[in-house]
Amino acid sequence: MDFFQNLNFSSSNEDGETELAALAGAGRILCLTGSGTRPLDLLMSDAEEIVALDVNPAQNALLALKVAAIESFERDEFLAFLGVSPSATRGTAYDRLRHCLSPAVRGYWDRRRALVEAGVWYAGKWEKLLRWNARFLRLFRGRALDALLAAPDVEEQAGLWGQKFGDNRLRAVIKLIGRDWIWRWVVREPGGAFLPPPRDVARRLASDFMRASRSFLFRDSDFAILIFRGAHQADGALPVHLRPENYQRIRERLSRLRIVEGGLADLGELDVGAIDGFSLSDFGSYCGTDLYSSCWKGVLDAAAPGAKFCERIFMNDMELPFAEIEEDRSLSKALSETDKAIIYRIRVGTITGKA
Ligand SMILES: C[S@@+](CC[C@H](N)C(=O)[O-])C[C@H]1O[C@@H](n2cnc3c(N)ncnc32)[C@H](O)[C@@H]1O
């Protein structure tokens, strides 16, 4: 199946705190849907509307399912429905909420009832890969991992990371992550086409994890937990919208979310109105320079004067293509240092006009 039809992201591999800080004050935010975590996290901002956009209808169907489930369930039931905590009754929970879904979304999930019953939180391609990664780590580094996640402070954590996870065998495995054939034939991810050479991928990941190990406790990062344990816990690190102190407010604000199908490059024709905050995730991971430029052109077409943006960059470093996009370098640096999703550089700034 085509990558942009498949369910690729289902839980969370970013850090919504960063987008909330970068886009504070925006009134209408456009956000790539992905797993749905980012648009739901952004409901904690004071924006009156969050437009969740994705070219992939499967990602939008997932967000619509999560919205219906948050409307229907208290937090504990929602976590059980997702699959974060155990449940034997997800099928009956789905029967309670499926009438709230549009016919297209209901059809999508009716055809995938087994995924709903297993819990959609780990149904994405990336979540499945991360679960395999965590099984592998448990097998070969189980005790070291327990010590790492129990470290009392970042100094001890960084020491443990250097001693137990910085060796050549693990580096060789990390280097595999950069191999084109792994992305093409094993992961089947189009982003592989835009990666730097394997040695650079390995070097960059090693340095990102080393830096992160000195900056924050891995056990406080929901993405680190997914990488190391392959699963979240209801009382552990979780994305912003799932935290107990935020859930009720998210629930009250669901009507601020609007889900739109389409690509960034088509934003000028999508009738989304003037947007003053853009949460763009790492769309550049899927772009050559021409498409990257077209996507930014779409963003500029929809941008209100002075709109803010927050972009994530994984491995595909590209120059901003228009002079009307002004980076705030010091804020980019500060947010890159505090972001708990480890593997991204954050680029933020302002859009000053049309291209
Ligand atoms: C950029 S990807 C990154 C995944 C991200 N870390 C997450 O968990 O959401 C997020 C979403 O953007 C969508 N996407 C990628 N390029 C896009 C584009 N040019 N226009 C609209 N959606 C796009 C993908 O389908 C994916 O669901």
Coordinates of C-alpha atoms and ligand atoms in Angstrom, one line a residue:
M1 CA 0.0 0.0 0.0
D2 CA 1.1 3.5 -0.8
F3 CA 2.9 5.1 2.2
F4 CA 0.5 8.1 2.2
Q5 CA -2.5 5.8 2.5
N6 CA -1.2 3.7 5.3
L7 CA -1.4 4.4 9.0
N8 CA 2.2 5.4 9.7
F9 CA 2.0 7.4 13.0
S10 CA -0.4 6.5 15.8
S11 CA 1.0 7.7 19.1
S12 CA 3.6 10.4 19.5
N13 CA 7.1 11.1 18.3
E14 CA 7.4 14.8 19.0
D15 CA 7.2 17.1 21.9
G16 CA 4.1 19.3 21.9
E17 CA 5.6 21.6 24.6
T18 CA 7.8 23.0 21.9
E19 CA 5.0 23.8 19.5
L20 CA 3.0 25.4 22.3
A21 CA 5.9 27.6 23.2
A22 CA 6.7 28.5 19.6
L23 CA 3.2 29.3 18.5
A24 CA 2.0 31.0 21.7
G25 CA -0.4 33.9 20.9
A26 CA -1.5 32.6 17.5
G27 CA -5.3 32.7 16.9
R28 CA -5.7 30.2 14.0
I29 CA -3.1 27.4 13.8
L30 CA -2.6 25.0 11.0
C31 CA -0.9 21.8 12.0
L32 CA 0.0 18.6 10.2
T33 CA -2.2 15.9 11.6
G34 CA 0.2 12.9 11.8
S35 CA -0.7 10.8 14.8
G36 CA -3.2 13.5 15.9
T37 CA -1.1 14.2 19.0
R38 CA 0.2 17.6 17.8
P39 CA -3.3 19.0 17.0
L40 CA -4.7 17.7 20.2
D41 CA -1.7 19.0 22.2
L42 CA -2.2 22.4 20.5
L43 CA -5.7 22.6 22.0
M44 CA -3.8 23.7 25.2
S45 CA -3.0 26.9 23.4
D46 CA -5.5 29.8 23.3
A47 CA -6.0 29.5 19.6
E48 CA -9.7 29.7 18.6
E49 CA -9.2 27.2 15.8
I50 CA -6.7 24.4 15.0
V51 CA -6.8 23.2 11.4
A52 CA -5.4 19.7 11.2
L53 CA -4.2 19.0 7.7
D54 CA -2.8 15.8 6.2
V55 CA -2.4 14.3 2.7
N56 CA -3.0 10.9 4.2
P57 CA -6.7 10.2 4.9
A58 CA -5.7 7.4 7.3
Q59 CA -4.0 9.9 9.7
N60 CA -7.1 12.2 9.6
A61 CA -9.3 9.1 10.3
L62 CA -7.2 8.4 13.3
L63 CA -7.6 11.9 14.7
A64 CA -11.3 11.8 14.1
L65 CA -11.5 8.5 16.0
K66 CA -9.5 10.0 18.9
V67 CA -11.7 13.1 19.0
A68 CA -14.9 11.0 19.2
A69 CA -13.3 8.9 21.9
I70 CA -12.2 11.9 24.0
E71 CA -15.8 13.3 23.7
S72 CA -17.3 10.0 24.8
F73 CA -14.8 8.8 27.5
E74 CA -13.2 10.0 30.8
R75 CA -9.4 9.9 30.7
D76 CA -9.0 6.4 32.2
E77 CA -11.5 4.9 29.7
F78 CA -9.8 6.8 26.9
L79 CA -6.4 5.5 27.8
A80 CA -7.9 1.9 27.9
F81 CA -9.6 2.5 24.5
L82 CA -6.3 3.7 22.9
G83 CA -4.4 0.7 24.3
V84 CA -2.2 2.7 26.7
S85 CA -3.7 0.7 29.5
P86 CA -5.2 -2.8 29.3
S87 CA -8.8 -3.4 28.2
A88 CA -10.8 -6.4 27.0
T89 CA -13.8 -4.2 26.0
R90 CA -12.5 -1.9 23.2
G91 CA -14.9 -3.4 20.7
T92 CA -18.0 -2.5 22.8
A93 CA -16.4 1.0 23.5
Y94 CA -16.1 1.4 19.7
D95 CA -19.7 0.4 19.3
R96 CA -20.7 3.2 21.7
L97 CA -18.9 5.9 19.8
R98 CA -19.0 4.9 16.1
H99 CA -22.3 6.8 15.5
C100 CA -20.3 10.0 16.2
L101 CA -18.0 9.4 13.2
S102 CA -18.6 10.6 9.7
P103 CA -19.7 7.7 7.3
A104 CA -16.2 7.7 5.7
V105 CA -14.3 7.5 9.0
R106 CA -16.8 5.0 10.4
G107 CA -16.3 2.8 7.2
Y108 CA -12.5 3.1 7.6
W109 CA -12.6 1.9 11.3
D110 CA -15.3 -0.7 10.7
R111 CA -13.0 -2.3 8.2
R112 CA -10.2 -2.2 10.7
R113 CA -12.1 -3.3 13.8
A114 CA -9.2 -5.7 14.8
L115 CA -6.9 -2.6 15.1
V116 CA -9.4 -0.9 17.3
E117 CA -9.8 -3.9 19.5
A118 CA -6.0 -4.2 19.9
G119 CA -5.7 -0.5 20.7
V120 CA -4.8 2.1 18.0
W121 CA -2.0 3.7 20.0
Y122 CA 0.5 1.2 18.6
A123 CA -1.1 0.5 15.2
G124 CA 1.2 2.9 13.2
K125 CA 4.1 1.6 11.1
W126 CA 6.5 3.6 13.2
E127 CA 5.1 2.5 16.5
K128 CA 5.4 -1.1 15.4
L129 CA 9.0 -0.5 14.4
L130 CA 9.8 1.2 17.7
R131 CA 8.2 -1.8 19.6
W132 CA 10.7 -4.1 17.7
N133 CA 13.5 -1.8 18.5
A134 CA 12.5 -1.9 22.2
R135 CA 12.4 -5.7 22.2
F136 CA 15.8 -5.8 20.7
L137 CA 17.2 -3.3 23.3
R138 CA 15.5 -5.3 26.1
L139 CA 17.2 -8.5 24.9
F140 CA 20.7 -7.0 24.5
R141 CA 20.7 -4.1 27.0
G142 CA 17.9 -4.8 29.4
R143 CA 19.7 -4.2 32.7
A144 CA 21.5 -1.1 31.4
L145 CA 18.1 0.2 30.1
D146 CA 16.6 -0.2 33.6
A147 CA 19.5 1.6 35.1
L148 CA 19.3 4.4 32.5
L149 CA 15.6 5.0 33.1
A150 CA 16.1 5.0 36.9
A151 CA 19.0 7.4 36.9
P152 CA 18.6 10.0 39.7
D153 CA 19.9 12.9 37.6
V154 CA 21.2 13.8 34.2
E155 CA 24.9 13.5 35.2
E156 CA 24.5 9.9 36.1
Q157 CA 22.2 9.3 33.1
A158 CA 24.8 10.8 30.7
G159 CA 27.5 8.7 32.3
L160 CA 25.5 5.5 31.8
W161 CA 24.6 6.4 28.3
G162 CA 28.3 6.9 27.4
Q163 CA 29.3 3.6 29.1
K164 CA 26.5 1.3 28.1
F165 CA 25.1 2.6 24.8
G166 CA 28.1 4.3 23.2
D167 CA 29.9 1.1 22.1
N168 CA 30.8 0.0 18.6
R169 CA 28.3 -2.9 18.4
L170 CA 25.4 -0.5 19.1
R171 CA 26.9 2.0 16.7
A172 CA 27.0 -0.6 13.9
V173 CA 23.3 -1.2 14.5
I174 CA 22.6 2.6 14.5
K175 CA 24.5 2.8 11.2
L176 CA 22.0 0.3 9.7
I177 CA 19.3 2.9 10.3
G178 CA 20.9 5.1 7.7
R179 CA 21.0 2.4 5.0
D180 CA 18.9 3.2 2.0
W181 CA 17.8 -0.4 1.5
I182 CA 16.5 -0.6 5.1
W183 CA 14.2 2.4 4.4
R184 CA 13.2 1.2 1.0
W185 CA 12.6 -2.5 1.6
V186 CA 12.2 -3.0 5.4
V187 CA 10.7 0.2 6.7
R188 CA 9.2 1.1 3.3
E189 CA 9.4 4.8 4.1
P190 CA 9.8 7.4 1.3
G191 CA 11.8 9.6 3.7
G192 CA 14.7 7.2 3.2
A193 CA 15.4 8.8 -0.2
F194 CA 16.4 12.1 1.5
L195 CA 18.7 10.8 4.2
P196 CA 22.4 11.8 4.3
P197 CA 25.0 8.9 4.0
P198 CA 24.6 6.2 6.7
R199 CA 27.8 7.3 8.5
D200 CA 26.3 10.8 8.9
V201 CA 23.0 9.4 10.1
A202 CA 24.7 7.3 12.7
R203 CA 27.0 10.2 13.9
R204 CA 24.0 12.6 14.1
L205 CA 21.8 10.1 16.1
A206 CA 24.7 9.3 18.4
S207 CA 25.3 13.0 19.1
D208 CA 21.6 13.7 19.5
F209 CA 21.2 11.0 22.1
M210 CA 24.4 12.0 24.0
R211 CA 23.2 15.6 24.1
A212 CA 19.7 14.6 25.2
S213 CA 21.1 12.4 27.9
R214 CA 22.8 15.5 29.4
S215 CA 19.7 17.7 29.0
F216 CA 16.7 15.9 30.5
L217 CA 15.8 12.6 32.1
F218 CA 14.8 10.1 29.4
R219 CA 12.0 8.8 31.6
D220 CA 10.3 12.3 31.4
S221 CA 10.1 12.1 27.6
D222 CA 7.3 10.1 26.1
F223 CA 9.2 9.7 22.9
A224 CA 12.3 8.3 24.7
I225 CA 9.9 5.9 26.5
L226 CA 8.6 4.7 23.2
I227 CA 12.1 4.2 21.8
F228 CA 13.4 2.4 24.9
R229 CA 10.3 0.5 26.2
G230 CA 8.1 0.4 23.1
A231 CA 5.0 1.3 25.2
H232 CA 3.7 4.1 27.4
Q233 CA 2.2 3.8 30.9
A234 CA -0.9 5.6 32.1
D235 CA 1.1 7.0 35.0
G236 CA 4.3 7.6 33.1
A237 CA 5.5 10.2 30.6
L238 CA 2.7 11.0 28.1
P239 CA 2.0 13.7 25.4
V240 CA 0.5 17.0 26.6
H241 CA -3.2 16.1 25.8
L242 CA -3.1 12.8 27.8
R243 CA -1.7 14.3 31.0
P244 CA -4.3 14.2 33.8
E245 CA -4.1 17.9 34.5
N246 CA -4.9 18.7 30.8
Y247 CA -7.5 16.2 29.7
Q248 CA -10.6 18.0 30.8
R249 CA -9.6 21.2 29.1
I250 CA -8.8 19.4 25.8
R251 CA -12.2 17.8 26.0
E252 CA -13.9 21.1 26.4
R253 CA -12.1 22.5 23.4
L254 CA -12.6 19.7 20.8
S255 CA -14.9 21.9 18.8
R256 CA -12.0 24.1 18.0
L257 CA -10.5 21.4 15.8
R258 CA -11.2 21.2 12.1
I259 CA -9.8 18.3 10.0
V260 CA -8.8 19.0 6.4
E261 CA -7.5 16.6 3.8
G262 CA -4.8 17.9 1.4
G263 CA -1.2 18.9 1.0
L264 CA 0.8 21.9 2.2
A265 CA 1.5 22.8 -1.4
D266 CA -2.2 23.2 -2.1
L267 CA -3.0 25.4 0.9
G268 CA -3.8 28.4 -1.4
E269 CA -6.8 26.5 -2.8
L270 CA -7.9 24.7 0.4
D271 CA -10.0 27.5 1.8
V272 CA -8.5 27.4 5.3
G273 CA -8.7 31.1 5.8
A274 CA -5.8 33.3 7.1
I275 CA -3.5 31.3 9.5
D276 CA -1.2 33.0 12.0
G277 CA 0.5 29.9 13.4
F278 CA 1.9 26.9 11.5
S279 CA 3.0 23.6 13.1
L280 CA 4.7 21.9 10.2
S281 CA 6.3 18.9 11.8
D282 CA 9.1 17.5 9.6
F283 CA 7.4 17.6 6.3
G284 CA 10.8 18.3 4.7
S285 CA 11.7 14.6 5.5
Y286 CA 9.5 13.7 2.5
C287 CA 10.7 16.5 0.1
G288 CA 13.3 17.2 -2.5
T289 CA 14.1 20.9 -2.9
D290 CA 11.3 21.6 -5.5
L291 CA 8.6 20.0 -3.4
Y292 CA 10.0 21.7 -0.3
S293 CA 9.7 25.1 -2.0
S294 CA 6.1 24.3 -3.2
C295 CA 5.0 23.4 0.3
W296 CA 6.4 26.6 1.7
K297 CA 4.7 28.5 -1.1
G298 CA 1.4 27.0 0.0
V299 CA 2.2 28.0 3.6
L300 CA 2.9 31.6 2.5
D301 CA -0.3 31.7 0.5
A302 CA -2.4 30.9 3.6
A303 CA -0.3 33.0 6.1
A304 CA -1.6 36.1 7.8
P305 CA 1.0 38.9 8.0
G306 CA 3.4 38.1 10.8
A307 CA 2.3 34.5 11.1
K308 CA 4.6 32.3 13.3
F309 CA 5.9 28.9 12.2
C310 CA 7.5 25.9 13.9
E311 CA 9.2 23.3 11.7
R312 CA 11.0 20.1 12.8
I313 CA 14.0 19.0 10.9
F314 CA 15.1 15.3 11.2
M315 CA 17.9 14.6 8.8
N316 CA 17.1 16.5 5.6
D317 CA 18.6 20.0 6.2
M318 CA 17.3 22.4 3.6
E319 CA 17.6 26.2 3.3
L320 CA 14.4 28.2 3.7
P321 CA 13.4 28.8 0.1
F322 CA 11.9 32.4 0.4
A323 CA 13.2 35.6 1.9
E324 CA 9.7 36.2 3.4
I325 CA 10.4 33.4 5.9
E326 CA 12.5 34.8 8.7
E327 CA 14.0 32.5 11.2
D328 CA 14.4 33.5 14.8
R329 CA 17.7 31.8 15.3
S330 CA 18.0 32.2 19.1
L331 CA 14.5 30.8 19.7
S332 CA 15.2 27.9 17.3
K333 CA 18.4 27.1 19.3
A334 CA 16.7 27.4 22.6
L335 CA 13.8 25.2 21.6
S336 CA 16.1 22.6 19.9
E337 CA 17.9 22.3 23.2
T338 CA 14.8 21.8 25.4
D339 CA 12.8 19.6 22.9
K340 CA 12.3 16.2 24.5
A341 CA 11.9 14.4 21.2
I342 CA 15.7 14.0 20.9
I343 CA 16.1 13.6 17.1
Y344 CA 14.9 16.9 15.7
R345 CA 16.3 20.4 15.2
I346 CA 13.6 23.0 15.7
R347 CA 13.3 26.0 13.3
V348 CA 10.9 28.7 14.2
G349 CA 10.3 32.3 13.0
T350 CA 7.9 34.6 11.3
I351 CA 6.4 34.9 7.8
T352 CA 6.6 38.5 6.6
G353 CA 4.7 38.4 3.3
K354 CA 3.6 36.4 0.2
A355 CA 6.2 34.7 -2.1
Ligands
LIG1 C1 5.6 15.2 8.6 S1 5.0 13.6 9.2 C2 6.0 13.4 10.6 C3 5.5 12.5 11.6 C4 5.4 13.2 12.9 N1 6.6 13.0 13.6 C5 4.1 12.8 13.6 O1 4.2 12.0 14.5 O2 3.1 13.3 13.3 C6 3.5 14.1 9.9 C7 2.4 14.0 8.9 O3 2.5 14.9 7.8 C8 1.9 14.3 6.6 N2 2.6 15.1 5.5 C9 3.8 14.9 5.1 N3 4.1 15.8 4.1 C10 2.9 16.5 3.9 C11 2.5 17.6 3.0 N4 3.4 18.1 2.2 N5 1.3 18.0 3.1 C12 0.4 17.5 4.0 N6 0.7 16.5 4.9 C13 1.9 16.0 4.8 C14 2.2 12.9 6.7 O4 1.2 12.1 6.0 C15 2.2 12.6 8.2 O5 1.0 12.1 8.6

